[in-house]
XYZ file of N, CA and C in Angstrom:
444
model
N 0.224 6.674 172.453
C -0.021 8.461 171.759
C -1.611 8.337 171.601
N -2.128 7.220 171.027
C -3.265 6.909 170.613
C -4.153 7.094 171.402
N -4.287 6.494 172.849
C -5.163 6.869 173.989
C -4.737 7.557 174.829
N -3.857 8.809 174.717
C -3.286 10.420 175.099
C -4.384 11.093 174.120
N -4.241 10.806 172.713
C -4.986 12.259 171.340
C -6.351 11.485 172.245
N -7.200 10.788 172.581
C -8.452 10.519 172.555
C -8.766 10.756 174.163
N -7.995 10.499 174.736
C -8.230 11.929 175.974
C -7.898 13.284 175.884
N -7.227 13.698 175.156
C -7.493 15.153 174.780
C -8.770 15.576 174.066
N -8.902 14.907 173.443
C -9.937 14.867 172.127
C -11.459 15.078 173.449
N -11.582 14.260 173.990
C -12.341 14.035 174.975
C -12.939 14.914 176.143
N -11.355 15.396 176.342
C -11.658 17.147 177.570
C -12.238 18.059 176.475
N -11.498 18.160 175.075
C -12.095 19.257 174.522
C -13.693 19.348 173.569
N -14.129 18.014 173.978
C -15.150 18.037 173.480
C -15.421 17.495 171.882
N -14.555 17.076 171.563
C -14.185 16.519 170.195
C -14.223 14.774 170.074
N -14.341 14.129 171.536
C -14.033 12.570 171.241
C -15.269 12.060 170.728
N -15.514 10.864 171.626
C -16.651 10.248 171.265
C -18.348 10.604 171.182
N -18.586 10.794 170.311
C -20.307 11.392 170.454
C -21.319 10.770 171.337
N -22.027 10.952 172.148
C -22.853 10.435 172.589
C -24.481 9.885 172.012
N -24.974 9.195 172.263
C -26.123 9.034 171.402
C -27.115 10.577 171.155
N -27.112 11.128 172.659
C -27.975 12.119 172.387
C -27.559 13.113 171.991
N -26.192 13.271 171.874
C -25.458 14.433 170.502
C -25.672 13.590 169.086
N -25.782 12.878 169.189
C -25.913 11.938 167.770
C -27.277 12.353 166.937
N -28.197 11.947 167.688
C -29.326 12.649 167.527
C -29.654 14.014 167.518
N -29.094 14.584 168.510
C -29.629 16.033 168.277
C -28.563 17.047 167.102
N -27.576 16.500 166.399
C -26.998 16.433 165.549
C -27.881 16.186 164.197
N -28.277 15.375 164.002
C -29.072 14.651 162.767
C -30.387 15.194 162.921
N -31.053 15.754 163.827
C -32.021 15.877 164.223
C -31.962 17.832 163.898
N -31.362 18.486 164.285
C -31.003 20.142 163.880
C -30.368 19.600 162.765
N -29.817 19.331 162.248
C -29.387 19.557 161.025
C -30.872 18.980 159.661
N -31.534 18.083 159.812
C -32.193 17.865 159.041
C -33.325 19.181 158.750
N -33.881 19.626 160.280
C -34.812 20.680 160.436
C -33.955 21.934 159.420
N -32.946 22.109 159.705
C -32.435 23.103 159.210
C -32.148 23.188 157.824
N -31.786 22.076 157.116
C -31.568 22.319 156.029
C -32.809 21.932 155.394
N -33.810 21.014 156.099
C -35.303 21.636 155.015
C -35.822 22.711 155.104
N -35.281 23.687 156.090
C -36.327 25.085 155.993
C -35.131 25.651 154.733
N -33.883 25.565 154.771
C -32.765 26.260 153.570
C -33.797 25.592 152.194
N -34.073 24.141 152.435
C -34.761 24.076 151.291
C -36.005 24.883 150.439
N -36.455 24.696 151.774
C -38.058 25.453 151.419
C -37.472 27.242 151.020
N -36.612 28.064 151.815
C -36.457 28.988 151.472
C -35.694 29.123 149.656
N -34.993 27.720 149.252
C -34.394 27.996 148.049
C -35.097 27.478 146.988
N -35.973 27.153 147.379
C -37.153 26.675 146.196
C -37.945 27.972 145.860
N -37.887 28.923 146.508
C -38.759 30.212 146.229
C -38.510 30.649 144.929
N -37.331 30.026 144.340
C -37.071 30.678 142.704
C -38.172 29.764 142.113
N -38.700 28.998 142.146
C -39.667 28.028 141.231
C -40.527 28.479 140.784
N -41.524 29.433 140.942
C -42.525 30.683 140.852
C -42.761 30.162 138.926
N -41.879 29.644 137.977
C -41.478 29.824 136.823
C -42.161 28.849 136.054
N -41.987 27.701 136.835
C -42.224 26.104 137.128
C -43.607 26.257 136.482
N -44.328 25.343 135.877
C -46.001 24.822 135.679
C -45.730 23.724 136.854
N -46.967 23.771 137.125
C -47.553 22.748 137.921
C -47.080 21.270 137.863
N -46.387 20.829 136.538
C -46.429 19.456 136.553
C -44.513 19.808 136.432
N -43.871 20.776 136.125
C -42.562 20.602 136.377
C -42.203 20.752 137.940
N -43.098 21.402 138.402
C -43.051 21.514 140.204
C -43.259 20.153 140.728
N -44.176 19.576 140.060
C -44.394 18.315 140.981
C -42.828 17.396 140.635
N -42.529 17.498 139.240
C -41.535 16.420 138.790
C -40.450 16.969 139.993
N -39.923 18.567 139.890
C -38.778 18.708 141.002
C -39.047 18.160 142.525
N -40.330 18.288 142.831
C -40.668 18.027 144.053
C -40.268 16.550 144.441
N -40.852 15.372 143.498
C -40.390 14.264 143.751
C -39.018 14.250 143.640
N -38.577 14.440 142.775
C -36.896 14.241 142.494
C -36.215 14.647 143.595
N -36.767 15.958 144.494
C -35.586 16.313 145.226
C -36.248 15.440 146.537
N -37.652 15.206 146.681
C -37.593 14.017 148.169
C -36.858 13.088 147.831
N -36.755 12.399 146.731
C -35.858 11.133 146.434
C -34.317 11.725 146.829
N -34.018 12.469 146.759
C -32.750 13.089 147.200
C -32.224 12.922 148.710
N -33.480 13.708 149.279
C -33.565 14.166 150.896
C -33.595 12.625 151.704
N -34.506 11.725 150.916
C -34.550 10.565 151.709
C -33.264 10.042 151.550
N -32.633 9.691 150.031
C -30.974 9.448 150.160
C -30.636 10.184 151.353
N -30.556 11.156 151.620
C -29.956 11.264 152.970
C -30.045 11.173 154.459
N -31.182 11.142 154.271
C -31.947 10.469 155.319
C -31.491 8.907 155.631
N -31.200 8.114 154.692
C -30.400 6.953 154.955
C -29.586 6.733 155.246
N -28.744 7.646 154.857
C -27.450 7.802 155.150
C -27.048 7.514 157.239
N -27.882 7.480 157.698
C -27.618 7.778 158.918
C -28.968 6.902 159.421
N -29.621 5.767 158.324
C -30.487 4.812 159.034
C -30.278 3.457 158.254
N -29.789 3.329 157.279
C -29.148 1.969 157.099
C -27.649 1.787 157.226
N -27.595 0.371 157.193
C -26.386 -0.504 157.711
C -25.502 0.163 156.272
N -25.979 0.898 155.240
C -25.326 0.509 153.924
C -24.888 2.313 153.942
N -24.369 2.580 154.655
C -24.404 4.283 154.777
C -23.405 4.618 153.843
N -22.371 3.903 153.669
C -21.410 4.111 152.472
C -21.707 4.122 151.216
N -22.331 2.878 150.645
C -23.255 3.518 149.493
C -24.334 4.650 149.480
N -24.953 5.287 150.468
C -25.923 5.926 150.587
C -25.470 7.319 150.658
N -24.190 7.052 150.960
C -23.629 8.667 150.911
C -23.111 8.887 149.898
N -22.130 7.924 148.962
C -22.027 8.161 147.355
C -23.009 8.607 146.742
N -24.138 8.030 146.823
C -25.241 7.827 145.981
C -25.918 9.208 146.362
N -25.960 9.844 147.381
C -26.419 10.847 147.665
C -25.540 12.053 147.364
N -24.364 11.782 147.421
C -23.091 12.970 146.893
C -23.347 13.188 145.233
N -23.488 11.675 144.235
C -23.726 11.479 143.130
C -24.974 12.388 143.061
N -26.193 12.134 143.436
C -27.872 12.747 143.247
C -27.631 14.596 143.157
N -26.530 14.945 144.446
C -26.415 16.132 144.325
C -25.940 16.959 143.632
N -24.820 16.373 143.160
C -23.792 16.686 142.166
C -24.396 16.841 140.687
N -25.831 16.004 140.250
C -25.847 15.976 139.031
C -27.131 16.631 139.162
N -28.059 17.059 140.048
C -29.326 17.524 140.106
C -29.678 18.329 139.338
N -29.197 19.103 139.299
C -29.637 20.554 138.424
C -29.440 19.840 136.832
N -28.373 19.380 136.487
C -28.490 18.788 135.260
C -29.272 17.697 134.714
N -29.654 16.847 135.747
C -30.944 15.818 135.940
C -32.381 16.496 135.780
N -32.093 17.941 136.386
C -33.701 18.331 136.876
C -33.971 19.208 135.345
N -32.363 19.611 134.435
C -33.082 20.378 133.058
C -33.456 19.421 131.721
N -32.756 17.837 131.891
C -32.859 17.392 131.152
C -34.400 16.428 131.314
N -34.689 16.343 132.683
C -36.244 16.149 132.973
C -37.432 16.974 132.635
N -37.284 18.523 133.100
C -37.884 19.434 132.390
C -38.015 20.008 131.187
N -36.562 19.518 130.076
C -36.816 20.440 129.273
C -36.785 21.793 128.761
N -35.375 22.420 130.357
C -35.511 23.568 130.379
C -33.808 23.892 130.982
N -33.274 24.385 130.325
C -32.174 25.034 130.750
C -31.799 25.167 132.386
N -32.339 25.682 132.819
C -32.581 26.188 133.751
C -33.787 26.076 134.608
N -33.871 25.263 135.122
C -35.692 24.897 135.962
C -35.466 25.135 137.255
N -34.243 25.216 137.911
C -34.497 24.849 139.521
C -33.317 26.119 140.194
N -33.538 26.830 140.840
C -32.679 28.199 141.252
C -31.340 27.176 141.521
N -30.098 28.012 141.248
C -28.787 27.226 141.609
C -27.942 27.596 142.776
N -28.878 27.675 143.889
C -28.466 27.231 145.597
C -29.017 26.093 145.724
N -29.187 25.207 145.224
C -29.790 23.746 145.332
C -28.764 22.703 145.278
N -28.033 22.586 144.436
C -26.560 21.713 144.492
C -26.151 22.317 145.744
N -25.290 23.460 146.538
C -24.467 23.503 147.588
C -25.581 23.322 148.635
N -26.582 24.012 148.618
C -27.334 23.018 149.821
C -27.459 21.754 150.257
N -27.286 21.006 149.183
C -27.609 19.549 149.300
C -26.334 19.196 149.855
N -25.341 19.661 148.793
C -23.773 18.660 149.078
C -23.144 19.547 150.717
N -23.943 20.705 151.293
C -23.185 20.883 152.408
C -23.927 20.048 153.459
N -25.205 19.969 153.217
C -26.216 19.031 154.175
C -26.035 17.119 153.749
N -25.568 16.787 152.914
C -24.949 15.438 152.632
C -23.312 15.454 153.666
N -22.540 16.632 153.226
C -20.914 16.339 153.822
C -20.935 16.512 155.379
N -22.323 17.325 155.845
C -22.338 17.455 157.694
C -22.997 16.218 157.821
N -24.094 15.545 156.983
C -24.748 14.281 157.840
C -23.284 12.980 157.377
N -22.664 13.086 156.676
C -21.495 12.171 156.574
C -20.828 12.544 157.764
N -20.431 13.607 157.970
C -19.118 14.176 159.254
C -19.910 13.048 160.279
N -20.944 13.689 160.678
C -21.467 12.956 161.860
C -21.777 11.647 162.082
N -22.076 11.040 161.137
C -22.585 9.613 160.860
C -21.144 8.829 160.563
N -20.283 9.401 160.540
C -18.675 8.280 160.602
C -17.741 9.009 161.963
N -18.364 10.000 162.180
C -17.761 10.153 163.571
C -17.507 9.356 164.513
N -16.691 9.250 165.244
C -16.881 8.038 166.479
C -17.798 8.736 167.643
N -18.534 7.235 167.867
C -19.687 7.806 168.787
C -19.632 6.421 170.529
N -20.074 7.042 171.352
C -19.852 6.235 172.337
C -20.958 4.995 172.376
N -20.611 3.672 173.075
C -21.060 2.627 172.617
C -22.588 2.549 174.070
N -23.425 2.595 173.310
C -24.552 2.633 174.253
C -25.614 1.069 174.332
N -25.273 0.794 175.778
C -26.307 -0.641 175.931
C -27.843 -0.391 175.240
N -28.396 0.918 175.881
C -29.679 0.851 175.368
C -29.950 2.316 174.476
N -31.303 1.412 173.587
C -30.967 2.644 172.448
C -31.493 4.064 172.893
N -31.584 5.087 171.624
C -32.258 6.473 172.345
C -33.198 6.698 172.260
N -34.031 7.084 173.802
C -35.424 6.918 173.968
C -35.952 6.199 174.863
N -34.950 5.029 175.155
C -35.702 3.401 175.718
C -35.613 4.259 177.160
N -36.906 3.374 177.849
C -36.626 3.530 179.629
C -35.843 2.890 179.943
N -34.344 1.980 179.401
C -33.502 1.545 180.210
C -32.598 2.700 180.035
N -32.571 3.749 179.023
C -31.702 4.924 179.037
C -31.831 5.959 180.024
N -33.301 6.193 180.306
C -33.295 7.010 181.109
C -33.079 6.316 182.760
N -33.169 5.167 182.626
C -32.989 4.584 183.996
C -31.301 4.315 184.297
N -30.723 4.315 183.573
C -28.908 4.420 183.382
C -28.273 5.465 184.123
N -27.494 5.316 185.098
C -26.659 6.463 185.733
C -26.224 7.148 184.817
N -25.860 8.033 184.983
C -25.093 9.459 184.147
C -23.305 8.978 184.163
N -22.762 10.067 183.563
C -21.420 9.780 183.493
C -20.691 10.261 184.789
N -20.937 10.980 185.843
C -20.996 11.544 186.639
C -21.036 10.099 187.884
N -22.322 9.396 187.382
C -22.057 8.338 188.753
C -21.296 6.998 188.244
N -21.017 7.143 186.790
C -19.720 5.652 186.906
C -18.479 6.127 186.867
N -18.614 7.368 187.585
C -16.638 7.292 187.840
C -16.223 7.279 189.059
């Protein structure tokens, strides 16, 4: 049954992800959510320069933690840490900036959705690939049609 289910998923495009699909997912999400965060931050004009610097530094820490989910062998720990950071970010910023509403309310859902999608992609089954993405060996390797 398990093998049959894997074949059905593979035929529908929901099977194991190739290295290229994995990289495309991560690159696309990182670009998209980077742009969304820029848009969300447009409500920070009321912060003074010091507060804005603290906000950017803190937000950069959360973003780096999200990127570590797919770059570290400790991806589960970074997933949990990123979720904690995102869930508590507005409250932590309120304490750091000594302000009840220092940041736009859309930052938390933006971070949570980004983390959720990153975790989904990171923990999705992937094809085993002998050559790392972008290596000369990958370009020389025969495509799936040649292996059949």
